[in-house]
XYZ file of C-alpha atoms in Angstrom:
750
model
C -87.021 -22.402 27.961
C -88.943 -25.618 27.728
C -89.160 -28.094 30.512
C -87.070 -30.490 28.420
C -84.296 -27.892 27.984
C -84.387 -27.025 31.650
C -84.084 -30.647 32.660
C -80.313 -30.999 31.954
C -79.694 -27.686 33.713
C -81.704 -28.831 36.709
C -79.867 -32.142 36.766
C -76.496 -30.382 36.480
C -77.452 -27.850 39.143
C -78.682 -30.614 41.375
C -75.463 -32.527 40.773
C -73.381 -29.420 41.466
C -75.339 -28.757 44.647
C -74.917 -32.372 45.674
C -71.198 -32.285 44.891
C -70.856 -28.947 46.688
C -72.706 -30.265 49.752
C -70.547 -33.416 49.758
C -67.385 -31.356 49.435
C -68.530 -29.090 52.251
C -69.283 -32.100 54.429
C -65.923 -33.647 53.587
C -64.235 -30.313 54.216
C -66.001 -29.892 57.563
C -64.996 -33.421 58.569
C -61.421 -32.743 57.541
C -61.359 -29.446 59.439
C -62.587 -31.227 62.571
C -59.909 -33.903 62.226
C -57.162 -31.338 61.564
C -58.226 -29.225 64.520
C -58.281 -32.213 66.857
C -54.864 -33.385 65.656
C -53.229 -29.968 66.008
C -54.698 -29.514 69.482
C -53.460 -32.966 70.472
C -49.940 -32.191 69.220
C -49.872 -28.838 70.992
C -51.168 -30.255 74.268
C -48.732 -33.183 74.083
C -45.858 -30.800 73.420
C -46.705 -28.585 76.407
C -47.173 -31.667 78.594
C -43.647 -32.775 77.642
C -42.357 -29.313 78.561
C -43.913 -29.659 82.001
C -42.270 -33.062 82.488
C -38.925 -31.695 81.294
C -39.238 -28.832 83.767
C -39.764 -31.250 86.661
C -36.589 -33.065 85.633
C -34.671 -29.785 85.501
C -35.810 -28.758 88.974
C -35.239 -32.218 90.426
C -31.709 -32.365 89.003
C -30.945 -28.903 90.368
C -32.153 -29.803 93.861
C -30.206 -33.091 93.831
C -27.052 -31.300 92.643
C -27.270 -28.615 95.352
C -28.036 -31.241 97.999
C -24.960 -33.221 96.913
C -22.809 -30.091 97.228
C -23.939 -29.707 100.851
C -23.285 -33.416 101.514
C -19.848 -33.050 99.992
C -19.089 -29.997 102.138
C -20.216 -31.924 105.233
C -17.741 -34.690 104.385
C -14.870 -32.225 103.978
C -15.052 -29.600 106.720
C -13.463 -29.962 110.123
C -16.152 -28.912 112.651
C -13.488 -28.499 115.298
C -11.889 -25.651 113.341
C -14.604 -23.022 112.980
C -12.531 -20.507 111.017
C -11.276 -23.094 108.520
C -14.766 -24.580 108.132
C -16.393 -21.181 107.512
C -13.660 -20.200 105.073
C -14.239 -23.382 103.078
C -18.032 -23.022 103.228
C -17.717 -19.428 102.020
C -15.796 -20.670 98.968
C -18.493 -23.282 98.294
C -21.190 -20.633 98.816
C -19.654 -18.301 96.232
C -18.876 -21.070 93.756
C -22.386 -22.558 93.773
C -24.235 -19.268 94.359
C -25.889 -20.219 97.631
C -27.459 -17.356 99.555
C -25.535 -18.348 102.632
C -24.060 -21.421 104.273
C -22.998 -22.372 107.744
C -22.581 -25.166 110.203
C -24.070 -25.852 113.585
C -22.359 -27.664 116.426
C -24.149 -30.309 118.439
C -25.304 -27.643 120.912
C -27.368 -26.139 118.106
C -25.263 -22.987 117.740
C -25.194 -22.070 114.042
C -22.233 -20.220 112.548
C -23.025 -18.457 109.278
C -20.668 -17.526 106.415
C -21.797 -13.935 106.850
C -20.329 -13.973 110.364
C -23.614 -14.282 112.278
C -24.385 -16.785 115.008
C -27.819 -18.180 115.800
C -29.399 -20.809 118.021
C -30.648 -23.491 115.582
C -31.345 -26.387 117.926
C -35.130 -26.057 117.512
C -34.979 -25.678 113.719
C -36.342 -28.576 111.707
C -33.206 -28.952 109.606
C -31.021 -29.251 112.713
C -33.175 -31.874 114.407
C -33.158 -33.983 111.200
C -29.445 -33.781 110.455
C -28.285 -33.920 114.078
C -29.866 -37.372 114.147
C -27.791 -38.389 111.129
C -30.205 -37.669 108.267
C -29.857 -35.428 105.228
C -32.619 -32.802 104.915
C -34.225 -30.788 102.135
C -36.833 -28.206 103.116
C -40.019 -27.271 101.327
C -39.661 -24.233 99.042
C -40.205 -21.021 100.955
C -39.905 -17.256 100.635
C -37.966 -15.092 103.089
C -37.396 -11.383 103.633
C -33.674 -11.948 103.112
C -34.330 -12.869 99.473
C -37.685 -11.263 98.648
C -37.564 -12.034 94.914
C -36.502 -15.646 95.228
C -37.902 -19.067 95.999
C -35.569 -20.663 98.524
C -34.628 -24.206 99.493
C -32.708 -25.095 102.654
C -30.395 -28.126 102.617
C -28.571 -29.707 105.528
C -26.341 -32.715 106.049
C -24.657 -34.230 109.111
C -20.915 -33.921 109.684
C -19.695 -37.302 110.918
C -16.434 -38.852 111.993
C -15.029 -42.088 110.624
C -17.205 -44.094 113.017
C -20.413 -42.381 111.888
C -20.828 -40.205 114.964
C -22.527 -36.879 114.204
C -20.245 -33.920 115.033
C -22.352 -31.134 113.627
C -24.587 -30.025 110.753
C -23.743 -28.192 107.514
C -26.597 -26.147 106.058
C -27.142 -23.936 103.023
C -29.939 -21.783 101.608
C -30.354 -21.590 97.827
C -32.203 -18.411 96.766
C -31.669 -18.680 93.043
C -35.338 -18.359 92.121
C -34.678 -21.614 90.358
C -38.312 -22.394 89.670
C -38.945 -19.136 87.844
C -35.515 -19.218 86.203
C -35.639 -22.795 84.991
C -39.310 -22.961 84.129
C -39.666 -19.679 82.267
C -37.056 -20.861 79.801
C -39.449 -23.655 78.802
C -42.751 -21.738 78.735
C -43.936 -21.120 75.165
C -45.621 -17.769 75.888
C -46.196 -14.946 78.374
C -49.724 -15.865 79.527
C -48.860 -19.173 81.167
C -48.304 -19.609 84.895
C -46.351 -22.234 86.769
C -47.200 -23.281 90.296
C -45.264 -25.345 92.811
C -47.551 -27.208 95.197
C -47.500 -29.860 97.895
C -49.352 -33.133 97.440
C -51.890 -31.825 99.918
C -52.721 -29.073 97.458
C -50.984 -26.153 99.136
C -49.481 -23.648 96.662
C -45.862 -22.978 97.646
C -44.706 -20.670 94.862
C -45.555 -19.397 91.402
C -43.872 -17.874 88.380
C -46.460 -15.072 88.533
C -45.442 -11.923 90.395
C -48.657 -11.814 92.407
C -50.517 -14.918 93.588
C -52.419 -13.256 96.369
C -55.456 -15.336 97.297
C -54.142 -18.513 95.647
C -53.129 -20.779 98.510
C -54.621 -24.054 97.314
C -54.785 -25.853 93.965
C -58.548 -25.361 93.849
C -57.994 -21.575 94.061
C -56.410 -21.589 90.589
C -59.837 -22.030 89.010
C -62.522 -21.674 91.698
C -65.309 -21.555 89.071
C -64.816 -25.253 88.301
C -64.605 -26.820 91.740
C -65.495 -30.341 90.551
C -62.700 -30.707 87.998
C -60.233 -28.867 90.218
C -60.948 -31.284 93.056
C -60.327 -34.202 90.686
C -57.070 -32.578 89.619
C -56.108 -32.040 93.259
C -56.793 -35.723 93.993
C -54.518 -36.740 91.104
C -51.735 -34.524 92.473
C -52.199 -36.092 95.912
C -51.390 -39.583 94.558
C -48.456 -38.246 92.461
C -50.095 -38.811 89.081
C -49.102 -36.800 86.018
C -51.312 -35.557 83.183
C -53.485 -32.590 82.298
C -57.070 -31.353 82.682
C -59.264 -28.824 80.873
C -61.009 -26.724 83.524
C -62.925 -23.476 83.878
C -65.976 -21.688 82.538
C -66.759 -21.558 78.809
C -64.916 -18.338 78.072
C -62.219 -18.762 80.713
C -61.091 -22.334 80.127
C -57.516 -23.340 80.753
C -55.388 -26.441 80.489
C -53.578 -27.382 83.706
C -50.673 -29.796 83.286
C -49.397 -31.497 86.425
C -46.493 -33.806 87.280
C -44.884 -35.009 90.535
C -41.655 -33.247 91.352
C -40.522 -34.789 94.611
C -41.824 -37.794 96.511
C -40.839 -38.718 100.034
C -37.350 -39.961 100.626
C -38.828 -43.324 101.599
C -40.246 -43.727 98.087
C -38.553 -45.793 95.404
C -40.201 -43.779 92.674
C -37.917 -42.309 90.018
C -39.118 -38.826 90.990
C -37.830 -39.053 94.539
C -35.135 -36.762 95.862
C -33.153 -38.404 98.677
C -33.336 -36.305 101.804
C -36.604 -34.500 101.004
C -38.859 -34.062 104.011
C -40.742 -37.305 104.541
C -44.287 -35.976 104.955
C -44.530 -33.680 101.943
C -44.433 -34.283 98.218
C -44.157 -31.537 95.636
C -45.859 -31.212 92.300
C -45.441 -28.910 89.322
C -48.535 -27.352 87.705
C -48.457 -25.490 84.389
C -51.542 -23.400 83.633
C -52.052 -22.544 79.932
C -55.129 -20.525 78.858
C -57.434 -22.354 76.492
C -57.316 -19.444 74.068
C -53.520 -19.613 73.789
C -53.675 -23.139 72.395
C -56.690 -22.542 70.195
C -56.082 -18.994 68.954
C -53.537 -19.904 66.307
C -55.465 -23.012 65.254
C -58.795 -21.161 65.024
C -57.201 -18.360 63.051
C -55.809 -20.737 60.454
C -59.022 -22.723 60.187
C -61.279 -19.639 60.106
C -59.190 -17.968 57.444
C -59.231 -21.187 55.402
C -63.006 -21.519 55.622
C -63.625 -17.857 54.647
C -61.366 -18.043 51.623
C -62.799 -21.384 50.508
C -66.383 -20.058 50.607
C -65.385 -17.260 48.183
C -63.185 -19.172 45.792
C -63.408 -22.917 45.549
C -60.093 -23.202 43.772
C -58.386 -21.181 46.463
C -59.969 -23.486 48.992
C -58.355 -26.431 47.221
C -54.998 -24.646 47.218
C -55.269 -23.726 50.876
C -56.371 -27.278 51.722
C -53.296 -28.594 49.911
C -51.128 -26.031 51.724
C -52.660 -27.045 55.043
C -51.941 -30.695 54.249
C -48.393 -29.793 53.270
C -47.967 -27.832 56.507
C -49.214 -30.794 58.471
C -46.828 -33.115 56.705
C -43.940 -30.730 57.368
C -44.964 -30.509 61.012
C -45.028 -34.271 61.216
C -41.658 -34.435 59.500
C -40.190 -32.021 62.018
C -41.741 -33.890 64.921
C -40.385 -37.140 63.526
C -36.985 -35.499 63.132
C -37.044 -34.420 66.779
C -38.245 -37.839 67.915
C -35.793 -39.921 65.885
C -32.655 -37.794 65.452
C -29.800 -37.298 67.872
C -29.247 -33.592 68.694
C -25.474 -34.096 69.000
C -24.582 -36.187 65.935
C -27.602 -34.991 63.865
C -28.093 -38.608 62.847
C -30.279 -41.482 63.989
C -31.012 -41.558 67.733
C -31.339 -44.583 70.028
C -35.134 -44.935 69.649
C -34.881 -44.831 65.871
C -32.041 -47.350 65.980
C -34.203 -49.880 67.839
C -37.120 -49.395 65.450
C -34.908 -49.746 62.379
C -33.078 -52.718 63.892
C -36.341 -54.621 64.384
C -37.277 -53.886 60.776
C -33.893 -54.970 59.401
C -33.748 -58.181 61.430
C -37.251 -59.128 60.304
C -36.459 -58.273 56.691
C -32.976 -59.834 56.374
C -33.498 -63.263 57.883
C -30.677 -64.899 55.909
C -27.939 -62.501 57.047
C -25.826 -62.867 60.166
C -26.065 -59.797 62.394
C -24.202 -58.679 65.497
C -24.936 -55.902 67.987
C -21.793 -53.937 68.889
C -21.575 -51.383 71.711
C -18.588 -49.031 71.722
C -17.485 -46.753 74.564
C -14.785 -44.077 74.254
C -12.865 -44.500 77.510
C -12.126 -41.358 79.544
C -13.850 -39.157 76.967
C -14.678 -36.680 79.727
C -11.045 -35.571 79.658
C -11.623 -34.215 76.139
C -14.498 -32.087 77.449
C -12.463 -31.005 80.481
C -9.338 -30.098 78.528
C -10.716 -28.784 75.238
C -14.335 -27.866 75.996
C -17.712 -29.320 75.099
C -17.651 -27.882 71.586
C -14.623 -29.996 70.792
C -16.255 -32.997 72.427
C -19.381 -32.506 70.309
C -17.281 -32.184 67.158
C -15.541 -35.474 67.907
C -18.831 -37.292 68.576
C -20.153 -36.022 65.237
C -16.993 -37.273 63.534
C -17.293 -40.695 65.161
C -20.879 -40.986 63.961
C -20.041 -39.897 60.414
C -17.070 -42.271 60.244
C -19.010 -45.259 61.557
C -22.085 -44.423 59.493
C -19.963 -44.236 56.355
C -18.398 -47.615 57.150
C -21.807 -49.306 57.293
C -23.145 -51.097 54.252
C -25.831 -48.910 52.675
C -29.300 -49.805 53.913
C -28.330 -53.069 55.641
C -26.496 -51.808 58.739
C -27.175 -49.256 61.456
C -25.342 -47.005 63.898
C -26.348 -44.445 66.519
C -25.088 -42.673 69.619
C -26.916 -44.304 72.495
C -25.884 -41.710 75.083
C -22.871 -39.701 76.259
C -19.843 -41.232 74.507
C -21.375 -44.651 73.794
C -22.334 -45.896 70.329
C -24.258 -48.962 69.205
C -24.054 -50.734 65.833
C -25.949 -53.400 63.953
C -23.383 -55.012 61.631
C -23.634 -57.760 59.061
C -20.812 -60.303 59.349
C -19.723 -63.607 57.888
C -17.572 -65.008 60.680
C -15.998 -63.934 63.947
C -12.452 -63.208 62.629
C -13.696 -60.830 59.922
C -15.955 -59.105 62.472
C -12.990 -58.648 64.827
C -10.892 -57.262 61.978
C -13.605 -54.800 61.014
C -13.982 -53.547 64.610
C -10.217 -53.052 64.914
C -10.141 -51.087 61.642
C -13.085 -48.989 62.803
C -11.363 -48.081 66.079
C -8.185 -47.220 64.209
C -10.045 -44.973 61.729
C -11.807 -43.087 64.543
C -8.524 -42.313 66.303
C -6.666 -41.456 63.107
C -9.313 -39.128 61.679
C -9.836 -37.310 64.987
C -6.095 -37.026 65.745
C -6.556 -38.385 69.283
C -5.167 -41.614 70.670
C -8.506 -42.939 71.889
C -8.937 -46.092 73.933
C -12.141 -48.024 73.237
C -14.104 -50.677 75.069
C -16.244 -52.789 72.746
C -18.929 -55.349 73.553
C -20.242 -57.748 70.887
C -23.346 -59.909 70.845
C -23.766 -62.270 67.901
C -27.504 -62.442 67.317
C -28.693 -66.038 67.468
C -32.276 -65.612 68.649
C -34.192 -63.047 66.600
C -37.275 -63.438 68.770
C -35.366 -61.635 71.500
C -36.103 -57.928 71.840
C -33.530 -55.447 70.521
C -33.220 -54.027 74.040
C -32.188 -57.458 75.337
C -29.646 -57.819 72.529
C -28.131 -54.447 73.398
C -28.083 -55.393 77.088
C -26.011 -58.459 76.272
C -23.579 -56.399 74.226
C -23.332 -53.956 77.147
C -22.553 -56.825 79.521
C -19.696 -57.827 77.222
C -18.513 -54.191 77.088
C -18.483 -53.878 80.866
C -16.259 -56.928 81.100
C -13.440 -54.971 79.373
C -14.240 -51.467 80.667
C -11.528 -49.355 82.324
C -8.613 -50.977 80.558
C -5.635 -48.937 79.349
C -5.829 -50.115 75.774
C -8.551 -50.836 73.259
C -10.242 -54.125 74.073
C -13.342 -56.006 73.001
C -15.268 -59.022 74.200
C -17.975 -61.287 72.810
C -20.961 -62.038 74.970
C -21.081 -65.624 76.176
C -22.169 -67.544 79.241
C -18.728 -67.089 80.753
C -19.163 -63.301 80.692
C -22.685 -63.635 82.045
C -21.425 -65.775 84.919
C -18.605 -63.292 85.495
C -21.143 -60.446 85.778
C -23.158 -62.505 88.260
C -19.964 -63.190 90.218
C -19.111 -59.473 90.277
C -22.587 -58.648 91.513
C -22.163 -61.229 94.266
C -18.860 -59.616 95.269
C -20.438 -56.159 95.242
C -23.255 -57.433 97.464
C -20.760 -58.876 99.986
C -17.957 -56.320 100.064
C -19.460 -53.769 102.461
C -20.562 -56.403 104.993
C -17.194 -58.119 104.704
C -15.383 -54.870 105.509
C -17.580 -54.308 108.555
C -17.087 -57.931 109.667
C -13.290 -57.806 109.420
C -12.975 -60.337 106.593
C -10.270 -58.231 104.931
C -6.892 -59.115 106.467
C -3.626 -57.202 106.260
C -0.620 -59.055 104.837
C 2.914 -57.697 104.443
C 5.445 -58.650 101.782
C 8.952 -57.971 103.109
C 11.630 -56.063 101.188
C 15.336 -56.763 101.734
C 18.526 -54.801 101.228
C 20.429 -56.598 98.502
C 23.914 -55.957 99.835
C 23.382 -57.542 103.281
C 20.007 -59.376 103.003
C 18.563 -57.473 105.989
C 14.955 -56.354 106.281
C 14.460 -53.024 104.505
C 10.695 -52.611 104.748
C 7.452 -54.135 103.546
C 4.468 -53.501 101.339
C 1.045 -53.562 103.009
C -1.371 -55.744 101.058
C -4.941 -56.858 101.611
C -6.401 -60.350 101.413
C -10.094 -61.204 101.488
C -10.898 -64.149 103.742
C -14.451 -64.586 102.481
C -16.887 -66.223 104.893
C -17.976 -68.723 102.208
C -15.172 -68.939 99.636
C -12.129 -68.567 101.886
C -9.135 -66.546 100.719
C -9.771 -64.899 97.339
C -6.916 -63.763 95.040
C -6.614 -59.950 94.866
C -6.966 -60.085 91.090
C -10.520 -61.368 91.621
C -11.719 -58.337 93.562
C -9.297 -55.359 93.393
C -10.111 -54.468 89.709
C -13.825 -54.578 90.570
C -13.348 -52.375 93.632
C -11.441 -49.847 91.499
C -14.566 -49.358 89.382
C -16.353 -47.896 92.407
C -15.559 -45.796 95.430
C -15.239 -48.910 97.585
C -11.505 -49.069 96.817
C -11.176 -45.807 98.757
C -12.823 -47.334 101.812
C -10.612 -50.400 101.511
C -7.442 -48.301 101.157
C -8.452 -46.322 104.229
C -9.073 -49.553 106.143
C -5.653 -50.977 105.183
C -3.938 -47.735 106.159
C -5.651 -47.436 109.538
C -4.949 -51.077 110.401
C -1.302 -50.580 109.430
C -1.069 -47.463 111.603
C -2.568 -49.414 114.517
C -0.013 -52.194 113.994
C 2.899 -49.751 113.794
C 1.722 -48.028 116.988
C 1.604 -51.412 118.743
C 5.071 -52.328 117.474
C 6.473 -49.052 118.798
C 4.883 -49.635 122.198
C 6.331 -53.167 122.243
C 9.816 -51.769 121.551
C 10.114 -53.207 118.059
C 12.230 -51.416 115.468
C 10.020 -50.000 112.691
C 10.777 -50.357 108.989
C 9.262 -48.400 106.115
C 5.799 -49.666 105.159
C 4.552 -48.802 101.675
C 0.830 -48.204 101.190
C -0.874 -48.569 97.809
C -2.647 -45.348 96.790
C -5.383 -46.052 94.229
C -5.878 -43.707 91.298
C -9.536 -43.365 92.339
C -8.378 -41.132 95.223
C -7.241 -38.561 92.690
C -10.876 -37.677 91.951
C -11.400 -36.658 95.592
C -10.191 -33.216 96.710
C -8.126 -33.221 99.911
C -7.702 -36.970 99.571
C -4.668 -36.912 101.900
C -6.584 -35.461 104.858
C -7.611 -38.937 105.997
C -4.056 -40.258 105.897
C -2.584 -37.268 107.679
C -5.286 -37.576 110.339
C -4.363 -41.164 111.217
C -0.606 -40.581 111.090
C -1.135 -37.939 113.765
C -3.727 -39.991 115.672
C -1.374 -42.949 116.129
C 1.774 -40.772 116.342
C 3.570 -42.668 113.577
C 6.930 -41.171 112.498
C 6.091 -40.098 108.913
C 9.438 -41.281 107.541
C 8.229 -44.866 107.960
C 5.219 -44.297 105.659
C 5.679 -44.647 101.903
C 2.838 -43.936 99.457
C 2.968 -46.196 96.418
C 1.504 -44.974 93.095
C 1.276 -46.971 89.885
C 3.162 -45.598 86.933
C -0.021 -45.424 84.827
C -1.786 -43.277 87.462
C 1.142 -40.848 87.449
C 1.130 -40.703 83.668
C -2.606 -40.012 83.388
C -2.836 -37.411 86.152
C 0.657 -35.942 86.329
C -0.383 -32.311 86.942
C -2.774 -33.278 89.757
C -0.377 -35.827 91.157
C 2.574 -33.465 91.452
C 0.571 -31.335 93.898
C -0.356 -34.443 95.872
C 3.237 -35.681 95.926
C 4.438 -32.299 97.175
C 1.968 -32.514 100.052
C 3.091 -36.067 100.871
C 6.658 -34.817 101.127
C 5.526 -31.908 103.300
C 3.939 -34.498 105.626
C 7.374 -36.124 105.957
C 6.471 -39.291 104.035
C 8.088 -40.749 100.923
C 6.732 -41.670 97.481
C 7.387 -44.699 95.280
C 6.443 -45.331 91.649
C 5.198 -48.898 91.208
C 5.330 -50.964 87.992
C 8.017 -48.746 86.457
C 8.611 -49.875 82.906
C 5.088 -51.025 82.035
C 4.866 -48.836 78.959
C 4.377 -45.226 80.076
C 7.890 -44.516 81.337
C 9.773 -41.516 80.070
C 12.797 -39.507 81.114
C 10.561 -36.458 81.269
C 8.400 -38.189 83.876
C 11.433 -38.794 86.092
C 12.417 -35.166 85.625
C 9.004 -33.718 86.488
C 7.572 -36.133 89.070
C 9.265 -35.984 92.523
C 9.410 -39.673 93.490
C 11.801 -41.137 96.049
C 11.671 -44.798 95.007
C 11.350 -46.611 91.672
C 9.920 -50.127 91.745
C 11.080 -51.984 88.636
C 8.290 -54.055 87.148
C 8.664 -57.797 87.654
C 8.417 -58.364 83.885
C 12.063 -57.237 83.684
C 12.961 -60.389 85.622
C 10.631 -62.907 83.981
C 12.054 -65.783 81.962
C 11.097 -64.077 78.729
C 13.130 -61.028 79.721
C 16.275 -62.917 80.693
C 18.394 -61.399 77.958
C 21.351 -59.069 77.714
C 19.113 -56.355 76.292
C 16.756 -56.522 79.288
C 19.673 -56.521 81.721
C 21.229 -53.522 80.006
C 17.963 -51.632 80.358
C 17.681 -52.469 84.060
C 21.305 -51.479 84.690
C 20.814 -48.172 82.880
C 17.663 -47.387 84.854
C 19.436 -48.138 88.139
C 22.385 -45.914 87.215
C 20.057 -43.101 86.158
C 18.065 -43.408 89.400
C 21.279 -43.224 91.447
C 22.214 -39.962 89.733
C 18.749 -38.595 90.521
C 19.088 -39.738 94.161
C 16.196 -42.169 93.705
C 16.272 -45.573 95.408
C 15.429 -48.634 93.318
C 13.389 -51.660 94.395
C 13.286 -54.727 92.145
C 9.938 -56.535 92.247
C 9.316 -60.183 91.437
C 12.772 -61.508 92.360
C 12.510 -65.284 92.528
C 15.946 -66.712 91.729
C 19.495 -66.454 93.074
C 20.791 -65.504 89.635
C 18.458 -62.506 89.503
C 19.618 -61.380 92.945
C 23.300 -61.643 91.986
C 22.692 -59.551 88.873
C 20.909 -56.875 90.923
C 23.748 -56.870 93.450
C 26.301 -56.378 90.688
C 24.516 -53.307 89.289
C 24.102 -51.765 92.786
C 20.324 -52.081 92.999
C 19.204 -51.132 96.529
C 16.309 -53.377 97.535
C 14.636 -56.577 96.303
C 11.131 -57.893 96.842
C 9.799 -61.221 95.719
C 9.241 -64.892 96.464
C 13.006 -65.484 96.664
C 12.843 -63.816 100.073
C 9.216 -64.130 101.072
C 5.687 -64.191 99.772
C 3.104 -61.873 101.407
C 2.665 -63.044 105.006
C 0.087 -62.380 107.747
C 0.694 -59.646 110.294
C 1.655 -62.107 113.022
C 4.439 -63.646 110.913
C 5.750 -60.252 109.870
C 5.985 -59.230 113.518
C 8.338 -62.171 114.076
C 10.549 -60.837 111.255
C 10.693 -57.462 113.001
C 11.935 -59.177 116.159
C 14.500 -61.245 114.252
C 15.848 -58.228 112.354
C 16.226 -56.052 115.463
């Protein structure tokens, strides 16, 4: 073949070689990128598992510590048998290894029946001084296959004096149990260490010789020392350590910081000098084996058949895209509703607001009130089904592509709605709430907060915060309610925060004063009793109306402390009146519905009745009708105990909307208090009077006394007298008066 004929072949060969070399270079570059990306994803995923594991352990420790605190608040240290019996029930219910309590002499009484001198034990010295205590993880011969934690909490009286110590040991091997469920393979090892680097426990069966973090990989002392230093300052992250053929990734994250820390990782009560950290050791080959196999196989096939290389490259790209799609699905989809999650909502909301500048938008937050009762009564599967339905209903109601909805957590939802004006937005929200209830066949009550977006430069988080502020202003109502965010609501939130900041100090400083509103027998206008009420004489604002602070207190446990304070002060007063020779009358005490969430809630009341030797017949517990309606099964047990104490029970606000003949049949009340709305001007009609007369007659047949509230006029009193109502209470006779003035009434009525 002539040189001229060979020339095109040489050129083509050269071109093919050049193209082949370029393709190989491109392929090698792509393989390097793909390998780096897959390794990064895998390492990030395992790092997230390590962080999730720390949360699981932390939550478990906090939960078990709270159980011990709760037990310390409940037991009576003066009754050893009763205390041990109760602790044994707690021990079995929460799977503690054993529990017990120690008296102030340091003698420990165990649920197993043993006794031991504990006065030199670290947990006793901490808790006997009034502090909660959580030990470092340890192993013991009593539970050889478990990693144990010891918890303790002081038992105190009402004045805060320490009477003893409750303690419990948890041997549930919780680190191995919780962590192994998150480990992706069998070759990984989890270590629990102190911030000083001491190894406390491991998921491996044998860790002989590994007592310090640096012992995990002694061949790489430099990097291990760096890792140990990071653990010491409670950093989180990961390091690649070890020799060339024995490399491993070690992921680390703080588990517990000292109880003095304000870090999110802290566990209140943990020993103050020691922090814990979680370390997850994953062999280098575990992460790279799958990746290297895929890449090696791809390279071998591509060197044999170029076309197959192209196909495998396309398949690899497709696999990567699918992996990204799945990761995106996990990152942006809610596991409960299977729809958009909160992070995706905020991203999409920013995009929509930037794109649709000429549309009016509003952020709406919606909370399903008392949704936990659905989970309690019907199970979490039913609760999940309902949340899915709510999402599908609200998602379907949104205009396609221009509105958003997501579940932001628990039973709360957030929306981004287009609207034209406020009335149409209100109408749409009302229809939405109605559709949710109707299609789920439950009579839900919703709280809704609305923020009309006026400043689009504001972050979406800030917009949602404002809608949440509006929602909180209507939370805990008994019917669906909504509110628009405005400066009035903002100022109201600031006012509530001010009240919350002052209430505890005010209680300690005696700013809450006891008032009594007298009740009178209608037939002879003599003193029949009184209702104990509380007034706040604020050090700056003077007397505050109860409506300004009682609803806020009912949102927290402070109402329990206030109720206890009112009751104890009333018992003290009644004891003084008895000693002064005054004739007692029945005093009714308001019993907040919040008490119903506390087991043995009557122990406190029974304690002070006995302490001040008050004849129980002069104590009347007053429940609102709505509380009885919502918790009837629980309440009946409580009412039976009240009667066994020798006290009486009244139902307040009877006729506010929940009343039923069945309630009167099932609930053992002694007194009905007719709601004052029956006697308002708007209710001054024959129909209203007929209802009141019928209720009074029915109560008489059931041997229930009737008290009419809100009596202000002579005409109302005459009507009540004519229908044989027993007792009246209202401004016609007296407004609520201070204790000193009520004492004068007792003298006059004697």
